[in-house]
Amino acid sequence: MSKEIKRDLPILSLKIVMALTDLTARQIRYYEEKKLISYHRSEGNQRMFSLNDIDELLIIKEMIDSGENIKDIQAYRQKKTSSYQNTTFKTVSDEEARDIFRNEMMRYLEIGNNPLD
DNA sequence: CTTCTTACA
DNA sequence: TGTAAGTA
């Protein structure tokens, strides 16, 4: 049996996520509305989050705090999702994965979305 | 008590 | 984004 934690399992309540990310319920729901994050519901239409969701929320929070447009982040995620099929995977740690994701996000936001163009 | 949606400031 | 209102 694996001792690995299933980080993609939605088991966290909004309250916990708020405490873990320092985001308000309003912000989290807003990000969801803008499709900045994928979401899952459970009994009673309650939002449930996974550990991976926490990571993405933290990243998005940084993006927004650093003044990025909702639209750019949204565009990035759509592109990301649609190009997953023929991707070569290699084993990386969660920390590496988060780092890679953040860099990709940063790079994407810097290229082709420059207001000065 | 916690969360949800809708709507207004 | 915050918050009030009426629910589930």
PDB file of C-alpha atoms (C1' of nucleotides) in Angstrom:
ATOM      1  CA  MET A   1       0.000   0.000   0.000  1.00  0.00           C
ATOM      2  CA  SER A   2       1.175   3.445  -0.873  1.00  0.00           C
ATOM      3  CA  LYS A   3       2.026   5.995   1.717  1.00  0.00           C
ATOM      4  CA  GLU A   4       1.699   8.686  -0.918  1.00  0.00           C
ATOM      5  CA  ILE A   5      -0.837  11.383  -0.213  1.00  0.00           C
ATOM      6  CA  LYS A   6      -3.418  11.787  -2.938  1.00  0.00           C
ATOM      7  CA  ARG A   7      -2.972  15.468  -3.527  1.00  0.00           C
ATOM      8  CA  ASP A   8      -5.614  15.570  -6.206  1.00  0.00           C
ATOM      9  CA  LEU A   9      -8.423  14.351  -3.978  1.00  0.00           C
ATOM     10  CA  PRO A  10     -10.913  17.104  -3.150  1.00  0.00           C
ATOM     11  CA  ILE A  11     -11.389  16.792   0.586  1.00  0.00           C
ATOM     12  CA  LEU A  12     -10.816  20.257   1.975  1.00  0.00           C
ATOM     13  CA  SER A  13     -13.583  22.641   2.982  1.00  0.00           C
ATOM     14  CA  LEU A  14     -13.652  26.283   2.041  1.00  0.00           C
ATOM     15  CA  LYS A  15     -12.932  27.269   5.607  1.00  0.00           C
ATOM     16  CA  ILE A  16      -9.730  25.232   5.661  1.00  0.00           C
ATOM     17  CA  VAL A  17      -8.659  26.578   2.307  1.00  0.00           C
ATOM     18  CA  MET A  18      -9.214  30.113   3.536  1.00  0.00           C
ATOM     19  CA  ALA A  19      -6.967  29.446   6.512  1.00  0.00           C
ATOM     20  CA  LEU A  20      -4.313  27.798   4.343  1.00  0.00           C
ATOM     21  CA  THR A  21      -4.210  30.414   1.610  1.00  0.00           C
ATOM     22  CA  ASP A  22      -5.138  33.620   3.405  1.00  0.00           C
ATOM     23  CA  LEU A  23      -7.709  34.230   0.707  1.00  0.00           C
ATOM     24  CA  THR A  24     -11.267  35.270   1.472  1.00  0.00           C
ATOM     25  CA  ALA A  25     -14.243  33.156   0.461  1.00  0.00           C
ATOM     26  CA  ARG A  26     -15.150  35.927  -1.951  1.00  0.00           C
ATOM     27  CA  GLN A  27     -11.807  35.724  -3.724  1.00  0.00           C
ATOM     28  CA  ILE A  28     -11.802  31.955  -3.989  1.00  0.00           C
ATOM     29  CA  ARG A  29     -15.301  31.918  -5.444  1.00  0.00           C
ATOM     30  CA  TYR A  30     -14.346  34.721  -7.788  1.00  0.00           C
ATOM     31  CA  TYR A  31     -11.319  32.828  -9.107  1.00  0.00           C
ATOM     32  CA  GLU A  32     -13.543  29.854  -9.686  1.00  0.00           C
ATOM     33  CA  GLU A  33     -16.029  31.994 -11.552  1.00  0.00           C
ATOM     34  CA  LYS A  34     -13.246  33.306 -13.757  1.00  0.00           C
ATOM     35  CA  LYS A  35     -12.153  29.726 -14.375  1.00  0.00           C
ATOM     36  CA  LEU A  36      -8.747  30.322 -12.829  1.00  0.00           C
ATOM     37  CA  ILE A  37      -9.110  27.061 -10.955  1.00  0.00           C
ATOM     38  CA  SER A  38     -10.893  23.784 -11.553  1.00  0.00           C
ATOM     39  CA  TYR A  39     -13.470  23.040  -8.949  1.00  0.00           C
ATOM     40  CA  HIS A  40     -15.349  20.126  -7.508  1.00  0.00           C
ATOM     41  CA  ARG A  41     -18.568  20.066  -5.509  1.00  0.00           C
ATOM     42  CA  SER A  42     -19.897  17.544  -3.075  1.00  0.00           C
ATOM     43  CA  GLU A  43     -22.945  16.972  -0.943  1.00  0.00           C
ATOM     44  CA  GLY A  44     -25.118  20.004  -0.727  1.00  0.00           C
ATOM     45  CA  ASN A  45     -23.301  21.810  -3.517  1.00  0.00           C
ATOM     46  CA  GLN A  46     -20.380  22.421  -1.208  1.00  0.00           C
ATOM     47  CA  ARG A  47     -17.043  23.302  -2.756  1.00  0.00           C
ATOM     48  CA  MET A  48     -14.271  20.806  -2.072  1.00  0.00           C
ATOM     49  CA  PHE A  49     -10.577  21.438  -2.663  1.00  0.00           C
ATOM     50  CA  SER A  50      -7.522  19.238  -3.037  1.00  0.00           C
ATOM     51  CA  LEU A  51      -3.970  19.925  -1.939  1.00  0.00           C
ATOM     52  CA  ASN A  52      -3.137  20.657  -5.548  1.00  0.00           C
ATOM     53  CA  ASP A  53      -5.888  23.227  -5.601  1.00  0.00           C
ATOM     54  CA  ILE A  54      -4.231  24.899  -2.637  1.00  0.00           C
ATOM     55  CA  ASP A  55      -1.008  25.165  -4.601  1.00  0.00           C
ATOM     56  CA  GLU A  56      -2.729  26.644  -7.604  1.00  0.00           C
ATOM     57  CA  LEU A  57      -4.653  29.083  -5.483  1.00  0.00           C
ATOM     58  CA  LEU A  58      -1.427  30.274  -3.902  1.00  0.00           C
ATOM     59  CA  ILE A  59       0.143  30.723  -7.310  1.00  0.00           C
ATOM     60  CA  ILE A  60      -2.865  32.580  -8.648  1.00  0.00           C
ATOM     61  CA  LYS A  61      -2.852  34.744  -5.553  1.00  0.00           C
ATOM     62  CA  GLU A  62       0.738  35.693  -6.293  1.00  0.00           C
ATOM     63  CA  MET A  63      -0.129  36.435  -9.913  1.00  0.00           C
ATOM     64  CA  ILE A  64      -2.979  38.715  -8.937  1.00  0.00           C
ATOM     65  CA  ASP A  65      -0.968  40.398  -6.213  1.00  0.00           C
ATOM     66  CA  SER A  66       1.785  41.105  -8.718  1.00  0.00           C
ATOM     67  CA  GLY A  67      -0.755  42.876 -10.893  1.00  0.00           C
ATOM     68  CA  GLU A  68      -1.505  40.319 -13.597  1.00  0.00           C
ATOM     69  CA  ASN A  69      -4.778  40.351 -15.516  1.00  0.00           C
ATOM     70  CA  ILE A  70      -7.377  37.714 -14.767  1.00  0.00           C
ATOM     71  CA  LYS A  71      -7.666  37.160 -18.483  1.00  0.00           C
ATOM     72  CA  ASP A  72      -3.991  36.330 -18.967  1.00  0.00           C
ATOM     73  CA  ILE A  73      -3.975  33.763 -16.224  1.00  0.00           C
ATOM     74  CA  GLN A  74      -7.193  32.341 -17.586  1.00  0.00           C
ATOM     75  CA  ALA A  75      -5.769  32.110 -21.099  1.00  0.00           C
ATOM     76  CA  TYR A  76      -2.721  30.354 -19.772  1.00  0.00           C
ATOM     77  CA  ARG A  77      -4.751  27.714 -17.972  1.00  0.00           C
ATOM     78  CA  GLN A  78      -6.913  27.009 -21.015  1.00  0.00           C
ATOM     79  CA  LYS A  79      -3.865  26.544 -23.179  1.00  0.00           C
ATOM     80  CA  LYS A  80      -2.283  24.389 -20.501  1.00  0.00           C
ATOM     81  CA  THR A  81      -5.305  22.111 -20.309  1.00  0.00           C
ATOM     82  CA  SER A  82      -5.700  21.669 -24.053  1.00  0.00           C
ATOM     83  CA  SER A  83      -2.076  20.716 -24.625  1.00  0.00           C
ATOM     84  CA  TYR A  84      -1.844  17.971 -22.062  1.00  0.00           C
ATOM     85  CA  GLN A  85      -2.479  15.049 -24.452  1.00  0.00           C
ATOM     86  CA  ASN A  86       0.882  14.593 -26.113  1.00  0.00           C
ATOM     87  CA  THR A  87       3.114  15.606 -23.277  1.00  0.00           C
ATOM     88  CA  THR A  88       6.188  13.798 -22.124  1.00  0.00           C
ATOM     89  CA  PHE A  89       6.118  13.182 -18.411  1.00  0.00           C
ATOM     90  CA  LYS A  90       9.060  12.711 -16.143  1.00  0.00           C
ATOM     91  CA  THR A  91       9.221  12.211 -12.433  1.00  0.00           C
ATOM     92  CA  VAL A  92       9.595  15.399 -10.477  1.00  0.00           C
ATOM     93  CA  SER A  93       9.012  16.294  -6.868  1.00  0.00           C
ATOM     94  CA  ASP A  94       5.996  18.330  -5.901  1.00  0.00           C
ATOM     95  CA  GLU A  95       8.265  21.216  -5.117  1.00  0.00           C
ATOM     96  CA  GLU A  96       9.810  21.013  -8.570  1.00  0.00           C
ATOM     97  CA  ALA A  97       6.398  20.758 -10.146  1.00  0.00           C
ATOM     98  CA  ARG A  98       5.219  23.883  -8.384  1.00  0.00           C
ATOM     99  CA  ASP A  99       8.391  25.663  -9.401  1.00  0.00           C
ATOM    100  CA  ILE A 100       8.006  24.607 -13.014  1.00  0.00           C
ATOM    101  CA  PHE A 101       4.392  25.643 -13.069  1.00  0.00           C
ATOM    102  CA  ARG A 102       5.187  29.036 -11.609  1.00  0.00           C
ATOM    103  CA  ASN A 103       7.982  29.642 -14.101  1.00  0.00           C
ATOM    104  CA  GLU A 104       5.787  28.582 -16.983  1.00  0.00           C
ATOM    105  CA  MET A 105       3.115  30.910 -15.792  1.00  0.00           C
ATOM    106  CA  MET A 106       5.567  33.772 -15.440  1.00  0.00           C
ATOM    107  CA  ARG A 107       7.083  33.152 -18.840  1.00  0.00           C
ATOM    108  CA  TYR A 108       3.687  32.971 -20.468  1.00  0.00           C
ATOM    109  CA  LEU A 109       2.590  36.202 -18.892  1.00  0.00           C
ATOM    110  CA  GLU A 110       5.728  37.978 -19.998  1.00  0.00           C
ATOM    111  CA  ILE A 111       5.622  36.839 -23.614  1.00  0.00           C
ATOM    112  CA  GLY A 112       2.955  37.876 -26.077  1.00  0.00           C
ATOM    113  CA  ASN A 113       0.968  39.754 -23.515  1.00  0.00           C
ATOM    114  CA  ASN A 114       3.023  42.884 -23.280  1.00  0.00           C
ATOM    115  CA  PRO A 115       0.861  46.033 -23.125  1.00  0.00           C
ATOM    116  CA  LEU A 116       3.736  47.900 -24.801  1.00  0.00           C
ATOM    117  CA  ASP A 117       3.536  45.930 -28.035  1.00  0.00           C
TER     118      ASP A 117
ATOM    119  C1'  DC B   1     -21.954  27.201  12.731  1.00  0.00           C
ATOM    120  C1'  DT B   2     -20.458  26.959   7.649  1.00  0.00           C
ATOM    121  C1'  DT B   3     -21.397  27.599   2.863  1.00  0.00           C
ATOM    122  C1'  DC B   4     -24.183  28.932  -1.254  1.00  0.00           C
ATOM    123  C1'  DT B   5     -26.146  32.382  -4.548  1.00  0.00           C
ATOM    124  C1'  DT B   6     -27.520  36.884  -5.796  1.00  0.00           C
ATOM    125  C1'  DA B   7     -27.072  41.616  -5.697  1.00  0.00           C
ATOM    126  C1'  DC B   8     -25.634  46.164  -4.258  1.00  0.00           C
ATOM    127  C1'  DA B   9     -21.931  49.568  -2.620  1.00  0.00           C
TER     128       DA B   9
ATOM    129  C1'  DT C   1     -13.752  42.960  -2.983  1.00  0.00           C
ATOM    130  C1'  DG C   2     -16.847  43.406   1.177  1.00  0.00           C
ATOM    131  C1'  DT C   3     -21.083  42.395   2.889  1.00  0.00           C
ATOM    132  C1'  DA C   4     -26.213  41.698   3.605  1.00  0.00           C
ATOM    133  C1'  DA C   5     -29.980  38.516   2.961  1.00  0.00           C
ATOM    134  C1'  DG C   6     -32.274  34.035   2.865  1.00  0.00           C
ATOM    135  C1'  DT C   7     -31.048  29.125   2.373  1.00  0.00           C
ATOM    136  C1'  DA C   8     -29.383  24.409   2.515  1.00  0.00           C
TER     137       DA C   8
END
